[in-house]
XYZ file of C-alpha atoms in Angstrom:
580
model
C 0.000 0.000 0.000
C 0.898 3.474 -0.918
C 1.511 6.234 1.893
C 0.518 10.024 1.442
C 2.382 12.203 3.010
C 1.008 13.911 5.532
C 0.298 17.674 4.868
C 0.936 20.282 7.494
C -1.890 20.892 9.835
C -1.749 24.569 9.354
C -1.570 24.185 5.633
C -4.662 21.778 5.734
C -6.584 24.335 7.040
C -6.304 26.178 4.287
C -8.833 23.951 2.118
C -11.379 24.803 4.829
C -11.962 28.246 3.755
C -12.421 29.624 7.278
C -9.020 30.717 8.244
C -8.454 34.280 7.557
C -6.321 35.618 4.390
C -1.644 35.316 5.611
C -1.513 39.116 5.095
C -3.713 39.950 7.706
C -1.470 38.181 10.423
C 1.994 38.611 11.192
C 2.610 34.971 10.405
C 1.348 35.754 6.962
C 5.092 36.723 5.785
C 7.062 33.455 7.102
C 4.438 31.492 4.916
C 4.939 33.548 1.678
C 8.426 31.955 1.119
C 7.479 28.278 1.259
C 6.969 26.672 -2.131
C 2.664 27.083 -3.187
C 0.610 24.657 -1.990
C -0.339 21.880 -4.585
C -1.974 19.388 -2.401
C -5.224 19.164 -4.554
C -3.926 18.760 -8.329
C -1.085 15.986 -7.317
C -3.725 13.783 -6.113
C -5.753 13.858 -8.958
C -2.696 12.758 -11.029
C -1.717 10.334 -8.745
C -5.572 8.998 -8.968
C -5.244 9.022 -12.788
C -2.130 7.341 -12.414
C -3.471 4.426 -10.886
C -6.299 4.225 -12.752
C -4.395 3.749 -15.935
C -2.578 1.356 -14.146
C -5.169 -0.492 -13.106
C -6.663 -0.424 -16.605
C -3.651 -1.910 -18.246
C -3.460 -4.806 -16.210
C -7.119 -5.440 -16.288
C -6.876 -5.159 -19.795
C -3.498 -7.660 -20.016
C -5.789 -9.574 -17.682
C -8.634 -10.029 -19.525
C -7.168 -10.830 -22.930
C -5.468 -13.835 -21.067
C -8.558 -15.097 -19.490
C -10.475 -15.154 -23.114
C -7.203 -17.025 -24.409
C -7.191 -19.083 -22.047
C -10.415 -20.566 -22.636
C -10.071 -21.133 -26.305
C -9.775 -24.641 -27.343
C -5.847 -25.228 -27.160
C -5.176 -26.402 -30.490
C -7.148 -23.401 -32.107
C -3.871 -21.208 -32.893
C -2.509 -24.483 -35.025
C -5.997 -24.784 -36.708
C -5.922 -21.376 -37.961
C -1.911 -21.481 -38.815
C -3.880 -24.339 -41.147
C -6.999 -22.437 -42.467
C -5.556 -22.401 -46.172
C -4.887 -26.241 -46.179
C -9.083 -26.896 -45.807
C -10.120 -24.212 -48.057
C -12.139 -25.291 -51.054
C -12.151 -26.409 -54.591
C -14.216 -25.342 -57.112
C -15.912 -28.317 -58.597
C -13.942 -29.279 -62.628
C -16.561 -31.300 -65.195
C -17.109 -31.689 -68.586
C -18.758 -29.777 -71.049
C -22.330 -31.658 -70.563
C -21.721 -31.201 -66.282
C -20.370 -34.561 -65.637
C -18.135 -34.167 -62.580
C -14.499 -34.630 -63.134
C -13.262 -33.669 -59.886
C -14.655 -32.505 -56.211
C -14.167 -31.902 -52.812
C -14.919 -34.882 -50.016
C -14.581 -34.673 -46.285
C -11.363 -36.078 -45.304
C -9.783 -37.014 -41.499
C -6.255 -36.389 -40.529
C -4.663 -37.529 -37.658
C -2.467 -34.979 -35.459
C -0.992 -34.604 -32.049
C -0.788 -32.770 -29.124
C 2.911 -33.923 -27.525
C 2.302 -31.906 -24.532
C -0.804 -34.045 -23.332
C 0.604 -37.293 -24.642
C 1.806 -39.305 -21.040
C 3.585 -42.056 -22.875
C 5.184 -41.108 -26.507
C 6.387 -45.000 -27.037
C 3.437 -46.560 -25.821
C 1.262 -44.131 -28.048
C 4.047 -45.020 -31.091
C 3.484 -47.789 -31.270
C -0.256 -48.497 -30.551
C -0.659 -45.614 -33.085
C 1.838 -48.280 -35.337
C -0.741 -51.256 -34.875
C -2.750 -49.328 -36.974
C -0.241 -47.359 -39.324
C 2.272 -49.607 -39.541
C 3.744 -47.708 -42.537
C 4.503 -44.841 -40.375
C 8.058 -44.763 -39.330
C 8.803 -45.588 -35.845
C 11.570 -42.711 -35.327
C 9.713 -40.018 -36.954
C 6.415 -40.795 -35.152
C 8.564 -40.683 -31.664
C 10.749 -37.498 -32.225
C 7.449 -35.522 -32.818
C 5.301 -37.319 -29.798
C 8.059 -36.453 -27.455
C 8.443 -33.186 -28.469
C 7.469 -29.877 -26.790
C 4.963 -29.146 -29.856
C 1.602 -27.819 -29.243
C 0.472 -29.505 -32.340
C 2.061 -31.795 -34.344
C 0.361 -33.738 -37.846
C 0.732 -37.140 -37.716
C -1.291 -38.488 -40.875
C -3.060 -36.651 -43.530
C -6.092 -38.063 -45.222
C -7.152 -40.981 -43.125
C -9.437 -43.486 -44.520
C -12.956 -43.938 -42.294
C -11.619 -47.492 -41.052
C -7.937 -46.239 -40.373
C -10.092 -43.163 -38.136
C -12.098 -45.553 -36.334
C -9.654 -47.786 -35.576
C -7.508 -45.091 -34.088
C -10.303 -43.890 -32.390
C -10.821 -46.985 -30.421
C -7.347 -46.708 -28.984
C -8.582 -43.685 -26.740
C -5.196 -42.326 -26.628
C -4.890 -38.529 -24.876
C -3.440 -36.364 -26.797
C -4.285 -38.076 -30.008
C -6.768 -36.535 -32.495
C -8.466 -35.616 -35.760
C -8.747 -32.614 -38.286
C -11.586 -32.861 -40.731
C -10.296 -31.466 -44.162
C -11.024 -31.489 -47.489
C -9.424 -34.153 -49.981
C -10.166 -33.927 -53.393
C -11.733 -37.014 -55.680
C -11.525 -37.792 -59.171
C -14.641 -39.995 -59.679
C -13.058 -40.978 -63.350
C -9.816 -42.079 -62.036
C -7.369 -42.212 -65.042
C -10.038 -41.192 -67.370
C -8.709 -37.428 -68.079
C -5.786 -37.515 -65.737
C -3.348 -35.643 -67.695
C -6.425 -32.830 -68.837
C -7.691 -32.162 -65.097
C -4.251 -32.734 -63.021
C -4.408 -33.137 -59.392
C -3.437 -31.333 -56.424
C -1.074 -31.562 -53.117
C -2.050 -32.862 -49.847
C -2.853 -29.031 -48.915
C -6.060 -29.175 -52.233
C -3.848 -26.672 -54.193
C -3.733 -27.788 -57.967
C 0.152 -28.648 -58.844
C -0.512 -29.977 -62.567
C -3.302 -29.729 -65.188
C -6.591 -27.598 -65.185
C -5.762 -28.008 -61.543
C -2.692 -25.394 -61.560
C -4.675 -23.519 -64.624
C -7.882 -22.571 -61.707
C -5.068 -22.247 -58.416
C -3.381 -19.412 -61.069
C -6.418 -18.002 -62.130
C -6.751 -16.226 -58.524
C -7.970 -19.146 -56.589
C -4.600 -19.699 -54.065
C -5.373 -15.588 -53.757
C -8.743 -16.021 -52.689
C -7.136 -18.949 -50.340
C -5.017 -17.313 -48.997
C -6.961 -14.530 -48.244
C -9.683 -17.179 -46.623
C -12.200 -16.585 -48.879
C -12.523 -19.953 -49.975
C -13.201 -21.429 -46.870
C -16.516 -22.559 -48.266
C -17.823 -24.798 -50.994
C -20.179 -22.233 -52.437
C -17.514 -21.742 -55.606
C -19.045 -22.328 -58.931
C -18.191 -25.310 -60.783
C -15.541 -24.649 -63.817
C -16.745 -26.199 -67.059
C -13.901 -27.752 -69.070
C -14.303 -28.248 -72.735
C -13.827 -32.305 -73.024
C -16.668 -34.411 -73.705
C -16.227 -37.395 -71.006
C -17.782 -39.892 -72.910
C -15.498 -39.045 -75.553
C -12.738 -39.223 -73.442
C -13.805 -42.509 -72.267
C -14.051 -44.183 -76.026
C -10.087 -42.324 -76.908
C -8.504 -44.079 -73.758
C -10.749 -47.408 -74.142
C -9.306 -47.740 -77.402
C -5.883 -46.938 -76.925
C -5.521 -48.956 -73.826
C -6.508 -51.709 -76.688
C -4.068 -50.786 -79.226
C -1.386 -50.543 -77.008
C -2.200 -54.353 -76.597
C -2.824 -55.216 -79.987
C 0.234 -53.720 -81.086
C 2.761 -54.662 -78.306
C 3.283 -50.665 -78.437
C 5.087 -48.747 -75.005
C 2.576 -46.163 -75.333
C -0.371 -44.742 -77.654
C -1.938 -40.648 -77.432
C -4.984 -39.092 -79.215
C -6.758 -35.959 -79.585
C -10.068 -34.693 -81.060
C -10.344 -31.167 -81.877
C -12.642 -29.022 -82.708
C -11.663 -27.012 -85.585
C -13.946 -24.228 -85.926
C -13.633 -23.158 -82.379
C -10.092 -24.716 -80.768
C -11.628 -26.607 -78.225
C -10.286 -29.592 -77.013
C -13.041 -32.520 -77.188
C -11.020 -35.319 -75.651
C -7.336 -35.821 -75.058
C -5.569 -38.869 -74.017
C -2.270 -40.025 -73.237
C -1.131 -43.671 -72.062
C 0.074 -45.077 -69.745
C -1.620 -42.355 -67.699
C -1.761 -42.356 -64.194
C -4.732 -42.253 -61.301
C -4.908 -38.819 -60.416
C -6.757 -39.654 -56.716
C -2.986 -41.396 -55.917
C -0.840 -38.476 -57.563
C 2.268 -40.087 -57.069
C 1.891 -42.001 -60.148
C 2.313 -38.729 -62.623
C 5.666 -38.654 -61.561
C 6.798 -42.015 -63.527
C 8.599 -41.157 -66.556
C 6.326 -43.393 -68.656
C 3.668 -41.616 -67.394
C 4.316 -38.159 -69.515
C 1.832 -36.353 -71.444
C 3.179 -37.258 -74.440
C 0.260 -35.146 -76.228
C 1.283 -32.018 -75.021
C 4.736 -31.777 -73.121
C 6.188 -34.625 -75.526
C 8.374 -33.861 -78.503
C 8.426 -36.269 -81.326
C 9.385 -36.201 -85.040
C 6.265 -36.405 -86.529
C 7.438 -38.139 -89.259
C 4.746 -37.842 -93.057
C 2.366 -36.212 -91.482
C 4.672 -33.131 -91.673
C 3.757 -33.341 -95.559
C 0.430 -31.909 -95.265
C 2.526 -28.573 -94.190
C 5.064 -29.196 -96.557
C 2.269 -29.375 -99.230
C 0.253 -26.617 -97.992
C 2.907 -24.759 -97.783
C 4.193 -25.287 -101.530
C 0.664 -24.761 -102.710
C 0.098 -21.473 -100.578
C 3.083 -19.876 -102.086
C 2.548 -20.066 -105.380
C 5.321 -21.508 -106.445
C 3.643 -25.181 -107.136
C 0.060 -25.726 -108.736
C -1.413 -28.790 -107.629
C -0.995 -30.171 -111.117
C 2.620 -29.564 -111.621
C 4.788 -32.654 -111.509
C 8.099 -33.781 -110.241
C 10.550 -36.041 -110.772
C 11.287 -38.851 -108.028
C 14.379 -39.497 -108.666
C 16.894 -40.382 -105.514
C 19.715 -36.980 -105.442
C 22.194 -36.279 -103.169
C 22.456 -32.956 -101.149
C 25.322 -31.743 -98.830
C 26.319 -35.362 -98.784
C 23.158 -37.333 -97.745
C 20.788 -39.711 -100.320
C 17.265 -38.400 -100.497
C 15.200 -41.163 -101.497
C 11.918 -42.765 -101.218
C 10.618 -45.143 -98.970
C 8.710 -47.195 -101.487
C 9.382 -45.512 -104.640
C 7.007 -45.353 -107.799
C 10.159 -44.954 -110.335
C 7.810 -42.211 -111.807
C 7.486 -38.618 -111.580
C 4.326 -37.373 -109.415
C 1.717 -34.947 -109.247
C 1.465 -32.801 -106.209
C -1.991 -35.163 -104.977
C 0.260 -38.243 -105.575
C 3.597 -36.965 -103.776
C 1.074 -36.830 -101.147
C -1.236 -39.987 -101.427
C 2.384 -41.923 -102.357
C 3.880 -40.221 -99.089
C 7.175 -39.040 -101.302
C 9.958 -38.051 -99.765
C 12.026 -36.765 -102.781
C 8.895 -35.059 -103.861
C 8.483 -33.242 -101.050
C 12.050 -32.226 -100.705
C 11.671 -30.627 -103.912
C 8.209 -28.468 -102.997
C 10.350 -27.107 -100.052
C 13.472 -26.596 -101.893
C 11.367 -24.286 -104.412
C 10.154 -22.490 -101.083
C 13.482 -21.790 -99.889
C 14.924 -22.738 -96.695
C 13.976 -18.878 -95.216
C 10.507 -19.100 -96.493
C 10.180 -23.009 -94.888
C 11.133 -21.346 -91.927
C 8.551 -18.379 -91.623
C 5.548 -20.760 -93.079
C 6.288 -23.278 -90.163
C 6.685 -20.569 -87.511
C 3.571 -18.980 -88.946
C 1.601 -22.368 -88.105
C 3.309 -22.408 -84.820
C 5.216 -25.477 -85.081
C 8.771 -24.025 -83.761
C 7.342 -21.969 -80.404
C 6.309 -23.427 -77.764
C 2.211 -23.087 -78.001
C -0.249 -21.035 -75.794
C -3.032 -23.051 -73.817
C -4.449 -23.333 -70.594
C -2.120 -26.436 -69.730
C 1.419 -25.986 -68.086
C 2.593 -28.968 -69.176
C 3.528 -27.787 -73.000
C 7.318 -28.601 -74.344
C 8.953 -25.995 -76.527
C 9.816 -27.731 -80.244
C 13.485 -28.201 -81.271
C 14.913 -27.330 -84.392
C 18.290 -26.877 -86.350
C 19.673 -23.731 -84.757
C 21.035 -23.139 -88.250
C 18.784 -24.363 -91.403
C 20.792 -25.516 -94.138
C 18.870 -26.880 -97.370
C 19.770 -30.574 -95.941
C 17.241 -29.413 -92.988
C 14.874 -27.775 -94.744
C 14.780 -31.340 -97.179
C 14.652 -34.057 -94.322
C 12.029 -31.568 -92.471
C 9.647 -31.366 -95.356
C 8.796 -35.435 -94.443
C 9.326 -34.761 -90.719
C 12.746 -35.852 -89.644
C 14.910 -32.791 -88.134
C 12.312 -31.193 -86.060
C 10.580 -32.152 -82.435
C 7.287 -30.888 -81.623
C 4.092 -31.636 -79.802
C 1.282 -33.814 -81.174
C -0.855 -31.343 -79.622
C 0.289 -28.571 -82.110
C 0.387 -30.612 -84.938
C -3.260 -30.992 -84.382
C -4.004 -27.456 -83.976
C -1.640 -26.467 -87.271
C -3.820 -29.164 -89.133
C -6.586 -28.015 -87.821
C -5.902 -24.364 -89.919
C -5.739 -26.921 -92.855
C -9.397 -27.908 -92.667
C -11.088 -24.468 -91.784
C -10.205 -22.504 -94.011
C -6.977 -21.648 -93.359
C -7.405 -19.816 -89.982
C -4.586 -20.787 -86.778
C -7.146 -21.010 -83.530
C -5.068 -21.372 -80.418
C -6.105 -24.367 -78.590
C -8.431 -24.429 -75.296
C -9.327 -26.583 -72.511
C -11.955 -24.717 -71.376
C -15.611 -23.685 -73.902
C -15.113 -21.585 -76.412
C -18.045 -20.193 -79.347
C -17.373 -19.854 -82.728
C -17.746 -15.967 -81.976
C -14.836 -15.805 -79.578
C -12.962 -18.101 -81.422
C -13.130 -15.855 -84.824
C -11.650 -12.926 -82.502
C -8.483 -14.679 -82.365
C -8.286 -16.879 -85.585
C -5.211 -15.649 -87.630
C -5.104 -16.690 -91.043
C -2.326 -18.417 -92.296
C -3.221 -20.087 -95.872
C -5.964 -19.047 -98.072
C -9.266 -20.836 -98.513
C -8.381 -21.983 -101.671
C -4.902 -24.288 -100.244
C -7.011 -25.142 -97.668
C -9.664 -26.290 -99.894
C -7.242 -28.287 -101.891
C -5.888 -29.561 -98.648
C -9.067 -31.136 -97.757
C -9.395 -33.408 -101.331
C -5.790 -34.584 -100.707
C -6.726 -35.723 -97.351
C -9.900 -37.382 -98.801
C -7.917 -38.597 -101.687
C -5.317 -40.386 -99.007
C -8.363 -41.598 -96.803
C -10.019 -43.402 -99.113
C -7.516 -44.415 -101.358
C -4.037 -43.892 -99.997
C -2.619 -45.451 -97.077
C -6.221 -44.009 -94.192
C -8.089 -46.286 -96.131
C -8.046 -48.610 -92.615
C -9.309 -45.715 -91.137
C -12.660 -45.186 -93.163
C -16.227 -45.039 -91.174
C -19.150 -45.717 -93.277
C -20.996 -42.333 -93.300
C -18.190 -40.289 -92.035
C -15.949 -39.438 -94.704
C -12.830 -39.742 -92.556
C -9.519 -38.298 -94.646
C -5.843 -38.224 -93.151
C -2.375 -38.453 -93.187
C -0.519 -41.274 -92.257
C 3.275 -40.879 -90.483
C 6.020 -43.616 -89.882
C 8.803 -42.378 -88.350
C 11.971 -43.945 -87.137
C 12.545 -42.971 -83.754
C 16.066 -41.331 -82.403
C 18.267 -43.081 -79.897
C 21.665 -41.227 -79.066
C 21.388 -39.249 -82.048
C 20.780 -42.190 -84.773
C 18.170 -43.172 -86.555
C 16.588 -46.379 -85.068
C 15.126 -48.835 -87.934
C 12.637 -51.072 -85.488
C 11.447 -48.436 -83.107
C 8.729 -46.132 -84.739
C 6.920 -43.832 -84.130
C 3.574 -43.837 -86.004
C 0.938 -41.186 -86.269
C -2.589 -40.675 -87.942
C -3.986 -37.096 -88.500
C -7.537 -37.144 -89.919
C -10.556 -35.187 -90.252
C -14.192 -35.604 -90.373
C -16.326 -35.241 -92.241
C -13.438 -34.535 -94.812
C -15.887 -32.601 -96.636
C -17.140 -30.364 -94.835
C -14.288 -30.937 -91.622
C -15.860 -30.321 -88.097
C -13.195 -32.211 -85.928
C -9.404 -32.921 -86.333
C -8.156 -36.376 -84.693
C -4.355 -37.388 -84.307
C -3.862 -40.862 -82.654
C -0.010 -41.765 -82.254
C 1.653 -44.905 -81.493
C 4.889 -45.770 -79.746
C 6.881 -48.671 -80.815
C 4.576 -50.326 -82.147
C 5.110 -54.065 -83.472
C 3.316 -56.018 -86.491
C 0.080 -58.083 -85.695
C 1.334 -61.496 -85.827
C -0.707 -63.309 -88.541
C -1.993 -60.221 -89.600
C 0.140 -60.223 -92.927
C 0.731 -56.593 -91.841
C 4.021 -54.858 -90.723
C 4.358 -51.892 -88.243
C 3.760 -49.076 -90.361
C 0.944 -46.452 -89.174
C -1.201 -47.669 -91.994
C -1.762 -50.945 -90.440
C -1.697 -49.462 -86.150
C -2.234 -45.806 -86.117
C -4.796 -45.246 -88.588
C -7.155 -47.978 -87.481
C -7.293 -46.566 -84.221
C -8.344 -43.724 -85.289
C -10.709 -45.053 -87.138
C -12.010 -46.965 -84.285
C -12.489 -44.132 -82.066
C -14.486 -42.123 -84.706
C -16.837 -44.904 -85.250
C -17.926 -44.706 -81.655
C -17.542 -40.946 -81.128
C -19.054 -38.832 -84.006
C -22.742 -39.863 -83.325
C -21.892 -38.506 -79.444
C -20.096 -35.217 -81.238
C -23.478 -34.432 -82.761
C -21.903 -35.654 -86.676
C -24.450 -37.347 -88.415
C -23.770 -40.096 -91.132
C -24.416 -39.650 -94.814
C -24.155 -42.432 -96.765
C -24.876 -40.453 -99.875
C -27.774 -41.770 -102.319
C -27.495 -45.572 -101.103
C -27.955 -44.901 -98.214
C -31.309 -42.492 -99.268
C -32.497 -45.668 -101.195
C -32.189 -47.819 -98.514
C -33.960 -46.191 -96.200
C -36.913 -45.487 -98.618
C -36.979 -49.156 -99.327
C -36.878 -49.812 -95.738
C-alpha cells in the first residue's frame, strides 16, 4: 500500500476556507516563502495514475482469461486455415463431374498431453504400420503444441484409431479432393497436393487463375464456388482411352496418345495419353512413362509433316497442284534423299502426297526456300512453344542453323521435335479454311474463337488440302481408317525414332492425323503410337497404316454420333432407307 504524506496541519486548514487571508497576520510573511501549496492537483494525477494502471493490467488480464479458454489447439488450426479451403468443382462440357471436394480425417498430435510417446508409437503403429517408428517418436516427445501425424485418413484407419482412446491423439476434418473418373482425363484435369492446391493440369490452370489468392486470403473457406466447365466431352474421353488402352495391346506398343479437336472453335473434345496415371494417388504422374506425351512430348512427326510441306508449296505459289516432279533419288550436302517405297515415276502434287514421297516433297520445299520453310512453319506455330491453358507444353526443337539438308529431311518430318498437340491445332488451320485457332481446354463459341483466328493459308490451299486428305483416306494409305458415313480423310506418319542421335530402324513412331467429315471438316483427330510391333498373322508390318490409322478409325466410329456428326451415306444410303 501506498503512503501520502502527511500535509501540514496549518496548511490543511487552508482547504477549509475559514481561516483568515496570511496578510492579515503577522505569520502571513514566514508562509509567503514556502513553495505554493499543490496538495489538490497531485492527487488527482496520482488517482489518474493508478487508474491507468489499473486499466492496463485489467486489460493484459482479460485478454489472457479469453485465451485461455479457447480450445488449445485453435492457434494451429488457424496457422492451417488455407490447407481446408475449397475447390471449385472441374466437369465436362455436358456437367459430368471430373473432380470434387470430399470430407477427409487427418490424424495430429498434441505432444504436450501425450503421457507415454512409445506406448502411443506404437499403438498408433498397430494401426499405421507404414509410419516410421523414429519419426512418429521425435514428434510425440516433443514440446509441440500440435504436431500432424497423418493426412487423409481413410474412415476405417479413423475408427480404428479412435478406439485406442489415446490422450493427446486426435483428428482434423479437411477437405481431400476425388476424381470420380480415375485415369479417365488424368493428364487434362491434373491433381493437387495434400494441402487441395492444384500442382498440374486444369488443376494449376484454376489455383493461377486467382484461386490460391482467394485462399489465402480465406475466402474460400466454403464450398459455395461455382463449378468450372472444361471443354472435353467425357464420354469421348472414355471411347479415346478405351481404345488406346486396346491398341497398345494389340500392337505390343510402349505407349499410344490421341486428340479430337474441334476445328472451328479450338476446343479440345477429348485428349488422351497412355500409360496415364490415377490422379486420386498423384504419385503415379511422376513415372517417366507416365508423360503427357500429347502435349509436353516432342516427337518427329514423321509424313504427317507433308500436309505442311504441301500446304505450304501450294500457298506460295510456287507449285500448282498439277505440276509434276521427278522422283528421282539426289544427293544434297552429302546425304541420299530417297523414297521409302518408290514409284520410279514422276508425281503430281496429290500423288507426292497420297504416295507419301519423300524426294517429292524435298523438292516443294526446296522451291520455297529454306527462309521461307522457316517463316511458313513458324507462322503455323510449329517451332514456339504453343499457348493453352495447360502448363505442361514442351517448346519444339529445331536446327539452330537451317541448311537446305534441314529444310529437305524436315519437309517429311525428320529434323524437327514438336508436340502432337500442335500438330493438331496447325492441321486443324488446314481444314477451316486456313485460320490458326489457339487451342483451349476450357468452352469456347465460334464468336470468340473468330476474334483470335489468324489466317495463315488461303481458302483456296485449304480447300485443296481437304481433297488430298480425302484422296489419301479413301484411297491412300487411311483407307483402314474409313467409317461408313463419315468421310474420314488423313495423313498417315512412320517415323523412325532417335536413340543417341541415330536413326533407329525397329522403333517407330507412327501417327494418324484425320478429319471428319473430310468434306465439310468439323473435328481434327491425331492418334499416335509408340513402338509399335506387327500383328502377328496379320500379314501386316508396323507401319501407321496398319496401327495408327485404325485406331483412329475406331475411335471415330464410336464418337461422331456422341459429337453431334451425323452419317451420310450419300444416295445408297437415301435408297435404302426409302426401301426400308
Amino acid at each position: 500500500m501506498i503512503k501520502l504524506p502527511k500535509l501540514p496541519r496549518r496548511l490543511s486548514s487552508l482547504g477549509s476556507g475559514d481561516a483568515a487571508p496570511a496578510q492579515a497576520t503577522p505569520q502571513g510573511r514566514s508562509f509567503s516563502r514556502r513553495r505554493p501549496i499543490e496538495a489538490p492537483r497531485n492527487r488527482q494525477r496520482f488517482i489518474i495514475a493508478i487508474g491507468l494502471f489499473c486499466s492496463v493490467y485489467a486489460i493484459i488480464g482479460g485478454r489472457l482469461v479469453m485465451w485461455g479458454s479457447l480450445p488449445n489447439d485453435g492457434g494451429a488450426y488457424q496457422a492451417r486455415a488455407q490447407v481446408v479451403a475449397a475447390r471449385p468443382d472441374l466437369v465436362d462440357r455436358n456437367g459430368q463431374v471430373l473432380a470434387t471436394d470430399i470430407k477427409t480425417a487427418s490424424l495430429f498430435a498434441e505432444p504436450r498431453r501425450i503421457v507415454d510417446p512409445d506406448e502411443a508409437g506404437e499403438l498408433l503403429r498397430s494401426v499405421l504400420p507404414d509410419l516410421d517408428a523414429k519419426y512418429l517418436h521425435t514428434r510425440l516427445a516433443s514440446d509441440a503444441g500440435f504436431v500432424w501425424l497423418r493426412r487423409e485418413l481413410t474412415p476405417r484407419q479413423q475408427q480404428e484409431i479412435f478406439a485406442l482412446g489415446i490422450p493427446g491423439i486426435g483428428f482434423r476434418t479437411e477437405k481431400r479432393r476425388f476424381y470420380p473418373g480415375g485415369n479417365t482425363a488424368s493428364h487434362i484435369v491434373g491433381a493437387v497436393n495434400v494441402d487441395n492446391q492444384g500442382i498440374a493440369g486444369m488443376e494449376k490452370y484454376v489455383d493461377d487463375q486467382g484461386l490460391r489468392e482467394i485462399q489465402n486470403l480465406g475466402l474460400a473457406a466454403s464450398s459455395e464456388l461455382e463449378p468450372v466447365k472444361l471443354s472435353i466431352d467425357l464420354r469421348v474421353q472414355h471411347i479415346m482411352r478405351d481404345e488406346l488402352a486396346a491398341a497398345i495391346v494389340r500392337y505390343r506398343a510402349i505407349a499410344a496418345a490421341g486428340i479430337i479437336l474441334d476445328v472451328t472453335t479450338g476446343e479440345v473434345v477429348a485428349m488422351v495419353s497412355m500409360p496415364d496415371f490415377d490422379p486420386n494417388n498423384p504419385v503415379e504422374a511422376l513415372k517417366k512413362e507416365n508423360l503427357n506425351r500429347m502435349s509436353a512430348g516432342l516427337f518427329e512427326m514423321g509424313s504427317t509433316f507433308k500436309s505442311f510441306t504441301t500446304a505450304m508449296a501450294l500457298d506460295s505459289g510456287l507449285v500448282k497442284i498439277t505440276d509434276v516432279f521427278s522422283t528421282e533419288p539426289f544427293r544434297v550436302s552429302g546425304f541420299t534423299i530417297k523414297e521409302f517405297h518408290s514409284k520410279h515415276r514422276p508425281l503430281t502434287v496429290p500423288e507426292i502426297f497420297q504416295y507419301s514421297s519423300n524426294v517429292g516433297s524435298a523438292r516443294e520445299a526446296d522451291i520455297v526456300g529454306i527462309e521461307g520453310h522457316k517463316a511458313f512453319l513458324t507462322k503455323m506455330g510449329l517451332l514456339s512453344r504453343i499457348q493453352t491453358e495447360l502448363p505442361e507444353v514442351a517448346t519444339p526443337t529445331q536446327p539452330k542453323q537451317w541448311k537446305k539438308i534441314n529444310s529437305m529431311t524436315i519437309s517429311y518430318g525428320h529434323g524437327i521435335s514438336t508436340t502432337p498437340l500442335q500438330t493438331a491445332v496447325a492441321a486443324a488451320a488446314l481444314m477451316n479454311g486456313g485460320y490458326l485457332i489457339p487451342p483451349t481446354f476450357l468452352p469456347r463459341s465460334v464468336e470468340e474463337a473468330q476474334k483470335l483466328a489468324v489466317p495463315v493459308i488461303s481458302k483456296q490451299t485449304s480447300d485443296e488440302m481437304r481433297y488430298m486428305f480425302e484422296l489419301n483416306g479413301e484411297h491412300g494409305s487411311g483407307r483402314q481408317a474409313l467409317v461408313p458415313g463419315y468421310r474420314v480423310g488423313g495423313k498417315t506418319g512412320t517415323a523412325e525414332k532417335v536413340v543417341n542421335g541415330r536413326y533407329i530402324g525397329n522403333k517407330r513412331f507412327n501417327g494418324y492425323l484425320a478429319a471428319f467429315p473430310i468434306d465439310a471438316p468439323r473435328y481434327v483427330t491425331l492418334v499416335v503410337i509408340d513402338e509399335p510391333q506387327p500383328v502377328p498373322g496379320s500379314g501386316q508390318g508396323a507401319t501407321a497404316a496398319s496401327n495408327a490409322a485404325p485406331a483412329a478409325g475406331a475411335i471415330i466410329r464410336r464418337s461422331a454420333a456422341l459429337l453431334g456428326v451425323k452419317p451420310d451415306f450419300g444416295d445408297r444410303g437415301k435408297s435404302l432407307l426409302v426401301s426400308y
